[in-house]
Amino acid sequence: MTLLTYQVFKTVAEQGSFRKAADLLGLTPSAISHAVSALETELGFSVLNRSKNGVTLTNYGERLLPYVNAVLNSDESLQQAIAEFNGLKQGKVKVGCFSSVCTNWLPELMHSFEEEYPGIRIEIFQGTYDDVVYWIKNGVVDLGFLSVSSAADIPIEPLYRDPLLCVVPKGSRQSREPMGIEEMRNCQFVTQRESTDADIQNFLKENDLNVQSHYHVVDDLSTIVMVANGFGICLMPEMVMNDIPYEVDCFPVMPDACRIIGIATLNPDNMAPAVRTFYNRVLRQYQQEEFAK
């Protein structure tokens, strides 16, 4: 098996189509099909299910893909190391992130980083905490932004303390004091899936707050729109509320709570040169003094 074969398999798996993979790799669909068939013959089992609706991974294919990603990532690391030995800074860094980091940090970070290192290309994968954890563990991304509480067994370097706020409809609360647990108990909530707000779920559980909600949404903006229109209150990290265009009021919570945002990677001591360069830039630019070693 060759690196091209691995790249074909990875691209077909990601695109769900021989034709789309062929377009991306600059090959013909028949060449893609032949490469996959040769791979399956050599392996002794099928890695893809074919149907008129496209292709999907078999169980064997799903289990094989992380190893293929690891091989391709290792080759990328090798190429980056050779470039570094030759005095060049080049390569590719694949970054996983959740929405508020994507909107608040990444535009400025990418502009400044690419200006300093024009030979290093950044690829962004945006999703939930669960998505980023999966991508890191399966080699889809080199590193990712997560909350510390969602990283589980993935090594993570804390960066930033992001306070939790209680968000209510505009003008619905006269007091400017922090929002306490007992006051929250009497409120209707708009809630999100645990994979999108693990820190908020932890806060609710730690304070024995069994919220009542008829509204279960996925993304931050939808949650805030529901609150702005009077359907309840919600808890949100402060970073999410930056530049929100909807009319709501925000209050600190009591007891004080926050999420801690960090940068995570499976092998912090063995990163490719371009990945290490990006990682160190993130630490310099966003790590608060209390977390710096």
Tab-separated table of N, CA and C in Angstrom, residues 150-269:
chain	number	residue	atom	x	y	z
A	150	SER	N	-14.410	19.031	29.103
A	150	SER	CA	-14.845	18.150	28.017
A	150	SER	C	-13.697	17.340	27.416
A	151	ALA	N	-12.451	17.632	27.816
A	151	ALA	CA	-11.294	16.993	27.181
A	151	ALA	C	-11.105	15.545	27.608
A	152	ALA	N	-11.681	15.160	28.772
A	152	ALA	CA	-11.566	13.790	29.280
A	152	ALA	C	-10.087	13.392	29.402
A	153	ASP	N	-9.659	12.338	28.675
A	153	ASP	CA	-8.288	11.834	28.827
A	153	ASP	C	-7.313	12.447	27.814
A	154	ILE	N	-7.740	13.456	27.058
A	154	ILE	CA	-6.844	14.106	26.103
A	154	ILE	C	-6.025	15.171	26.834
A	155	PRO	N	-4.704	15.175	26.696
A	155	PRO	CA	-3.898	16.224	27.336
A	155	PRO	C	-4.330	17.609	26.860
A	156	ILE	N	-4.513	18.528	27.795
A	156	ILE	CA	-4.983	19.864	27.444
A	156	ILE	C	-4.236	20.911	28.252
A	157	GLU	N	-3.891	22.003	27.612
A	157	GLU	CA	-3.209	23.115	28.262
A	157	GLU	C	-4.222	24.239	28.485
A	158	PRO	N	-4.576	24.549	29.748
A	158	PRO	CA	-5.557	25.609	30.004
A	158	PRO	C	-5.069	26.957	29.500
A	159	LEU	N	-6.004	27.738	28.957
A	159	LEU	CA	-5.667	29.031	28.382
A	159	LEU	C	-6.406	30.196	29.031
A	160	TYR	N	-7.706	30.026	29.209
A	160	TYR	CA	-8.548	31.205	29.418
A	160	TYR	C	-9.756	30.843	30.286
A	161	ARG	N	-10.013	31.695	31.274
A	161	ARG	CA	-11.167	31.504	32.147
A	161	ARG	C	-12.336	32.333	31.602
A	162	ASP	N	-13.398	31.665	31.215
A	162	ASP	CA	-14.549	32.303	30.569
A	162	ASP	C	-15.767	32.224	31.500
A	163	PRO	N	-16.143	33.332	32.167
A	163	PRO	CA	-17.236	33.282	33.152
A	163	PRO	C	-18.568	32.872	32.541
A	164	LEU	N	-19.378	32.168	33.330
A	164	LEU	CA	-20.743	31.849	32.916
A	164	LEU	C	-21.669	32.993	33.304
A	165	LEU	N	-22.604	33.298	32.415
A	165	LEU	CA	-23.586	34.346	32.642
A	165	LEU	C	-24.991	33.773	32.535
A	166	CYS	N	-25.916	34.400	33.252
A	166	CYS	CA	-27.336	34.073	33.087
A	166	CYS	C	-27.935	35.090	32.122
A	167	VAL	N	-28.544	34.608	31.060
A	167	VAL	CA	-29.095	35.469	30.009
A	167	VAL	C	-30.617	35.438	30.111
A	168	VAL	N	-31.225	36.633	30.186
A	168	VAL	CA	-32.687	36.741	30.353
A	168	VAL	C	-33.235	37.709	29.313
A	169	PRO	N	-34.555	37.663	29.045
A	169	PRO	CA	-35.150	38.627	28.101
A	169	PRO	C	-34.904	40.064	28.569
A	170	LYS	N	-34.712	40.955	27.647
A	170	LYS	CA	-34.417	42.354	27.939
A	170	LYS	C	-35.493	42.969	28.837
A	171	GLY	N	-35.057	43.566	29.970
A	171	GLY	CA	-35.963	44.264	30.862
A	171	GLY	C	-36.818	43.383	31.750
A	172	SER	N	-36.610	42.074	31.720
A	172	SER	CA	-37.465	41.165	32.502
A	172	SER	C	-37.036	41.053	33.958
A	173	ARG	N	-35.877	41.575	34.300
A	173	ARG	CA	-35.359	41.489	35.671
A	173	ARG	C	-34.838	42.863	36.071
A	174	GLN	N	-35.337	43.392	37.181
A	174	GLN	CA	-34.970	44.737	37.606
A	174	GLN	C	-33.675	44.769	38.406
A	175	SER	N	-33.422	43.751	39.192
A	175	SER	CA	-32.215	43.718	40.018
A	175	SER	C	-30.974	43.612	39.141
A	176	ARG	N	-29.877	44.247	39.592
A	176	ARG	CA	-28.600	44.120	38.901
A	176	ARG	C	-27.664	43.180	39.650
A	177	GLU	N	-28.163	42.543	40.674
A	177	GLU	CA	-27.355	41.597	41.451
A	177	GLU	C	-27.141	40.312	40.653
A	178	PRO	N	-26.105	39.529	41.005
A	178	PRO	CA	-25.912	38.230	40.353
A	178	PRO	C	-27.150	37.355	40.487
A	179	MET	N	-27.327	36.483	39.534
A	179	MET	CA	-28.495	35.586	39.499
A	179	MET	C	-28.173	34.356	40.335
A	180	GLY	N	-28.943	34.149	41.416
A	180	GLY	CA	-28.696	33.022	42.307
A	180	GLY	C	-29.461	31.772	41.908
A	181	ILE	N	-29.073	30.666	42.496
A	181	ILE	CA	-29.673	29.366	42.192
A	181	ILE	C	-31.168	29.362	42.487
A	182	GLU	N	-31.564	29.896	43.632
A	182	GLU	CA	-32.977	29.847	44.007
A	182	GLU	C	-33.838	30.632	43.026
A	183	GLU	N	-33.340	31.754	42.548
A	183	GLU	CA	-34.098	32.520	41.554
A	183	GLU	C	-34.200	31.739	40.248
A	184	MET	N	-33.128	31.037	39.874
A	184	MET	CA	-33.147	30.246	38.642
A	184	MET	C	-34.149	29.097	38.722
A	185	ARG	N	-34.352	28.558	39.925
A	185	ARG	CA	-35.255	27.402	40.073
A	185	ARG	C	-36.670	27.736	39.607
A	186	ASN	N	-37.050	28.990	39.694
A	186	ASN	CA	-38.418	29.387	39.349
A	186	ASN	C	-38.563	29.783	37.878
A	187	CYS	N	-37.505	29.600	37.093
A	187	CYS	CA	-37.519	30.070	35.710
A	187	CYS	C	-37.617	28.922	34.706
A	188	GLN	N	-38.253	29.190	33.592
A	188	GLN	CA	-38.221	28.288	32.446
A	188	GLN	C	-36.875	28.469	31.740
A	189	PHE	N	-36.271	27.373	31.308
A	189	PHE	CA	-34.973	27.424	30.653
A	189	PHE	C	-35.090	27.041	29.175
A	190	VAL	N	-34.203	27.608	28.382
A	190	VAL	CA	-33.920	27.108	27.041
A	190	VAL	C	-32.583	26.384	27.155
A	191	THR	N	-32.561	25.103	26.822
A	191	THR	CA	-31.360	24.301	27.051
A	191	THR	C	-30.790	23.764	25.744
A	192	GLN	N	-29.519	23.343	25.841
A	192	GLN	CA	-28.835	22.751	24.703
A	192	GLN	C	-28.420	21.327	25.037
A	193	ARG	N	-27.994	20.594	23.996
A	193	ARG	CA	-27.485	19.246	24.206
A	193	ARG	C	-26.225	19.313	25.057
A	194	GLU	N	-25.949	18.245	25.816
A	194	GLU	CA	-24.784	18.236	26.688
A	194	GLU	C	-23.490	18.386	25.907
A	195	SER	N	-23.447	17.877	24.665
A	195	SER	CA	-22.212	17.938	23.892
A	195	SER	C	-21.849	19.370	23.509
A	196	THR	N	-22.826	20.286	23.578
A	196	THR	CA	-22.534	21.666	23.198
A	196	THR	C	-22.315	22.569	24.398
A	197	ASP	N	-22.716	22.156	25.598
A	197	ASP	CA	-22.543	23.037	26.760
A	197	ASP	C	-22.241	22.215	28.015
A	198	ALA	N	-21.195	21.390	27.949
A	198	ALA	CA	-20.852	20.494	29.052
A	198	ALA	C	-20.627	21.252	30.350
A	199	ASP	N	-20.003	22.426	30.293
A	199	ASP	CA	-19.712	23.180	31.505
A	199	ASP	C	-20.979	23.701	32.162
A	200	ILE	N	-21.948	24.089	31.342
A	200	ILE	CA	-23.226	24.546	31.886
A	200	ILE	C	-23.962	23.386	32.536
A	201	GLN	N	-23.954	22.234	31.888
A	201	GLN	CA	-24.580	21.054	32.486
A	201	GLN	C	-23.929	20.703	33.819
A	202	ASN	N	-22.617	20.817	33.893
A	202	ASN	CA	-21.908	20.551	35.155
A	202	ASN	C	-22.349	21.528	36.237
A	203	PHE	N	-22.493	22.798	35.874
A	203	PHE	CA	-22.932	23.812	36.837
A	203	PHE	C	-24.329	23.465	37.376
A	204	LEU	N	-25.227	23.078	36.491
A	204	LEU	CA	-26.580	22.733	36.917
A	204	LEU	C	-26.579	21.530	37.853
A	205	LYS	N	-25.785	20.519	37.518
A	205	LYS	CA	-25.736	19.312	38.353
A	205	LYS	C	-25.101	19.588	39.702
A	206	GLU	N	-24.012	20.351	39.711
A	206	GLU	CA	-23.308	20.642	40.961
A	206	GLU	C	-24.181	21.440	41.929
A	207	ASN	N	-25.105	22.221	41.403
A	207	ASN	CA	-25.973	23.045	42.238
A	207	ASN	C	-27.375	22.469	42.373
A	208	ASP	N	-27.523	21.183	41.971
A	208	ASP	CA	-28.792	20.470	42.116
A	208	ASP	C	-29.943	21.268	41.500
A	209	LEU	N	-29.687	21.817	40.324
A	209	LEU	CA	-30.682	22.632	39.632
A	209	LEU	C	-31.277	21.826	38.487
A	210	ASN	N	-32.441	21.237	38.727
A	210	ASN	CA	-33.143	20.456	37.709
A	210	ASN	C	-34.045	21.396	36.910
A	211	VAL	N	-33.531	21.893	35.822
A	211	VAL	CA	-34.248	22.936	35.088
A	211	VAL	C	-35.450	22.363	34.354
A	212	GLN	N	-36.450	23.220	34.220
A	212	GLN	CA	-37.629	22.885	33.431
A	212	GLN	C	-37.471	23.527	32.053
A	213	SER	N	-37.608	22.732	31.001
A	213	SER	CA	-37.449	23.282	29.661
A	213	SER	C	-38.291	22.516	28.660
A	214	HIS	N	-38.950	23.284	27.791
A	214	HIS	CA	-39.658	22.688	26.652
A	214	HIS	C	-38.898	22.956	25.364
A	215	TYR	N	-37.740	23.600	25.476
A	215	TYR	CA	-37.010	24.049	24.290
A	215	TYR	C	-35.593	23.501	24.336
A	216	HIS	N	-35.274	22.587	23.437
A	216	HIS	CA	-33.968	21.920	23.410
A	216	HIS	C	-33.342	22.176	22.039
A	217	VAL	N	-32.385	23.088	22.002
A	217	VAL	CA	-31.787	23.491	20.730
A	217	VAL	C	-30.311	23.088	20.708
A	218	VAL	N	-29.657	23.332	19.583
A	218	VAL	CA	-28.294	22.843	19.398
A	218	VAL	C	-27.258	23.948	19.515
A	219	ASP	N	-27.498	25.079	18.862
A	219	ASP	CA	-26.432	26.081	18.795
A	219	ASP	C	-26.715	27.267	19.701
A	220	ASP	N	-25.657	28.027	20.006
A	220	ASP	CA	-25.736	29.155	20.923
A	220	ASP	C	-26.711	30.220	20.426
A	221	LEU	N	-26.614	30.584	19.157
A	221	LEU	CA	-27.428	31.671	18.630
A	221	LEU	C	-28.921	31.347	18.714
A	222	SER	N	-29.282	30.109	18.398
A	222	SER	CA	-30.697	29.717	18.491
A	222	SER	C	-31.191	29.837	19.926
A	223	THR	N	-30.345	29.449	20.877
A	223	THR	CA	-30.708	29.551	22.286
A	223	THR	C	-30.986	30.994	22.670
A	224	ILE	N	-30.109	31.893	22.263
A	224	ILE	CA	-30.243	33.305	22.634
A	224	ILE	C	-31.456	33.935	21.952
A	225	VAL	N	-31.732	33.539	20.713
A	225	VAL	CA	-32.931	34.038	20.021
A	225	VAL	C	-34.186	33.636	20.799
A	226	MET	N	-34.238	32.401	21.276
A	226	MET	CA	-35.395	31.945	22.054
A	226	MET	C	-35.547	32.771	23.328
A	227	VAL	N	-34.435	33.055	23.996
A	227	VAL	CA	-34.483	33.869	25.213
A	227	VAL	C	-34.937	35.286	24.882
A	228	ALA	N	-34.391	35.880	23.833
A	228	ALA	CA	-34.751	37.242	23.455
A	228	ALA	C	-36.243	37.372	23.169
A	229	ASN	N	-36.853	36.285	22.727
A	229	ASN	CA	-38.282	36.298	22.405
A	229	ASN	C	-39.158	35.830	23.557
A	230	GLY	N	-38.574	35.721	24.756
A	230	GLY	CA	-39.367	35.495	25.952
A	230	GLY	C	-39.699	34.059	26.285
A	231	PHE	N	-38.995	33.094	25.690
A	231	PHE	CA	-39.326	31.692	25.936
A	231	PHE	C	-38.605	31.111	27.152
A	232	GLY	N	-37.794	31.893	27.823
A	232	GLY	CA	-37.098	31.399	29.001
A	232	GLY	C	-35.783	32.117	29.197
A	233	ILE	N	-34.948	31.558	30.079
A	233	ILE	CA	-33.614	32.077	30.319
A	233	ILE	C	-32.610	31.000	29.924
A	234	CYS	N	-31.328	31.361	29.890
A	234	CYS	CA	-30.301	30.361	29.621
A	234	CYS	C	-29.009	30.761	30.307
A	235	LEU	N	-28.093	29.847	30.375
A	235	LEU	CA	-26.743	30.114	30.849
A	235	LEU	C	-25.809	30.077	29.647
A	236	MET	N	-24.893	31.038	29.577
A	236	MET	CA	-23.968	31.124	28.460
A	236	MET	C	-22.598	31.591	28.946
A	237	PRO	N	-21.523	31.081	28.354
A	237	PRO	CA	-20.208	31.659	28.628
A	237	PRO	C	-20.154	33.097	28.112
A	238	GLU	N	-19.390	33.928	28.807
A	238	GLU	CA	-19.292	35.334	28.440
A	238	GLU	C	-18.815	35.532	27.003
A	239	MET	N	-17.886	34.690	26.550
A	239	MET	CA	-17.353	34.834	25.208
A	239	MET	C	-18.439	34.711	24.143
A	240	VAL	N	-19.422	33.858	24.400
A	240	VAL	CA	-20.502	33.658	23.434
A	240	VAL	C	-21.295	34.950	23.237
A	241	MET	N	-21.393	35.749	24.311
A	241	MET	CA	-22.262	36.917	24.275
A	241	MET	C	-21.609	38.140	23.632
A	242	ASN	N	-20.353	38.031	23.226
A	242	ASN	CA	-19.698	39.142	22.535
A	242	ASN	C	-20.381	39.415	21.195
A	243	ASP	N	-20.794	40.652	21.008
A	243	ASP	CA	-21.371	41.100	19.721
A	243	ASP	C	-22.655	40.370	19.344
A	244	ILE	N	-23.400	39.873	20.333
A	244	ILE	CA	-24.701	39.259	20.047
A	244	ILE	C	-25.689	40.360	19.644
A	245	PRO	N	-26.374	40.211	18.499
A	245	PRO	CA	-27.230	41.294	18.006
A	245	PRO	C	-28.628	41.327	18.627
A	246	TYR	N	-28.967	40.399	19.512
A	246	TYR	CA	-30.323	40.317	20.053
A	246	TYR	C	-30.399	40.981	21.423
A	247	GLU	N	-31.555	41.546	21.736
A	247	GLU	CA	-31.714	42.296	22.975
A	247	GLU	C	-32.017	41.363	24.139
A	248	VAL	N	-31.008	41.168	24.964
A	248	VAL	CA	-31.121	40.367	26.176
A	248	VAL	C	-30.305	41.060	27.265
A	249	ASP	N	-30.525	40.675	28.512
A	249	ASP	CA	-29.717	41.143	29.636
A	249	ASP	C	-28.896	39.981	30.173
A	250	CYS	N	-27.684	40.278	30.609
A	250	CYS	CA	-26.779	39.245	31.126
A	250	CYS	C	-26.381	39.572	32.562
A	251	PHE	N	-26.359	38.542	33.408
A	251	PHE	CA	-26.003	38.714	34.811
A	251	PHE	C	-24.981	37.650	35.214
A	252	PRO	N	-24.041	38.022	36.082
A	252	PRO	CA	-23.169	36.984	36.657
A	252	PRO	C	-24.012	35.970	37.422
A	253	VAL	N	-23.519	34.754	37.558
A	253	VAL	CA	-24.242	33.733	38.315
A	253	VAL	C	-23.639	33.617	39.712
A	254	MET	N	-24.456	33.166	40.637
A	254	MET	CA	-24.034	32.949	42.013
A	254	MET	C	-24.486	31.551	42.429
A	255	PRO	N	-23.545	30.631	42.774
A	255	PRO	CA	-22.109	30.864	42.952
A	255	PRO	C	-21.390	31.121	41.628
A	256	ASP	N	-20.275	31.831	41.726
A	256	ASP	CA	-19.462	32.155	40.560
A	256	ASP	C	-19.055	30.877	39.832
A	257	ALA	N	-19.104	30.910	38.503
A	257	ALA	CA	-18.754	29.720	37.711
A	257	ALA	C	-18.155	30.149	36.386
A	258	CYS	N	-17.408	29.259	35.776
A	258	CYS	CA	-16.795	29.569	34.489
A	258	CYS	C	-16.507	28.262	33.755
A	259	ARG	N	-16.173	28.380	32.482
A	259	ARG	CA	-15.554	27.287	31.756
A	259	ARG	C	-14.104	27.689	31.517
A	260	ILE	N	-13.232	26.715	31.491
A	260	ILE	CA	-11.830	26.982	31.208
A	260	ILE	C	-11.528	26.435	29.819
A	261	ILE	N	-11.162	27.333	28.912
A	261	ILE	CA	-10.855	26.960	27.539
A	261	ILE	C	-9.381	26.575	27.455
A	262	GLY	N	-9.095	25.500	26.732
A	262	GLY	CA	-7.718	25.063	26.575
A	262	GLY	C	-7.431	24.605	25.157
A	263	ILE	N	-6.166	24.311	24.902
A	263	ILE	CA	-5.737	23.767	23.613
A	263	ILE	C	-5.264	22.342	23.864
A	264	ALA	N	-5.811	21.387	23.104
A	264	ALA	CA	-5.591	19.964	23.374
A	264	ALA	C	-4.974	19.266	22.177
A	265	THR	N	-4.105	18.312	22.453
A	265	THR	CA	-3.518	17.469	21.413
A	265	THR	C	-3.110	16.149	22.039
A	266	LEU	N	-3.156	15.071	21.266
A	266	LEU	CA	-2.871	13.750	21.813
A	266	LEU	C	-1.433	13.599	22.267
A	267	ASN	N	-0.491	14.188	21.519
A	267	ASN	CA	0.926	14.009	21.812
A	267	ASN	C	1.626	15.357	21.935
A	268	PRO	N	1.439	16.056	23.051
A	268	PRO	CA	2.009	17.403	23.176
A	268	PRO	C	3.533	17.434	23.104
A	269	ASP	N	4.201	16.306	23.390
A	269	ASP	CA	5.664	16.276	23.341
A	269	ASP	C	6.203	15.819	21.986
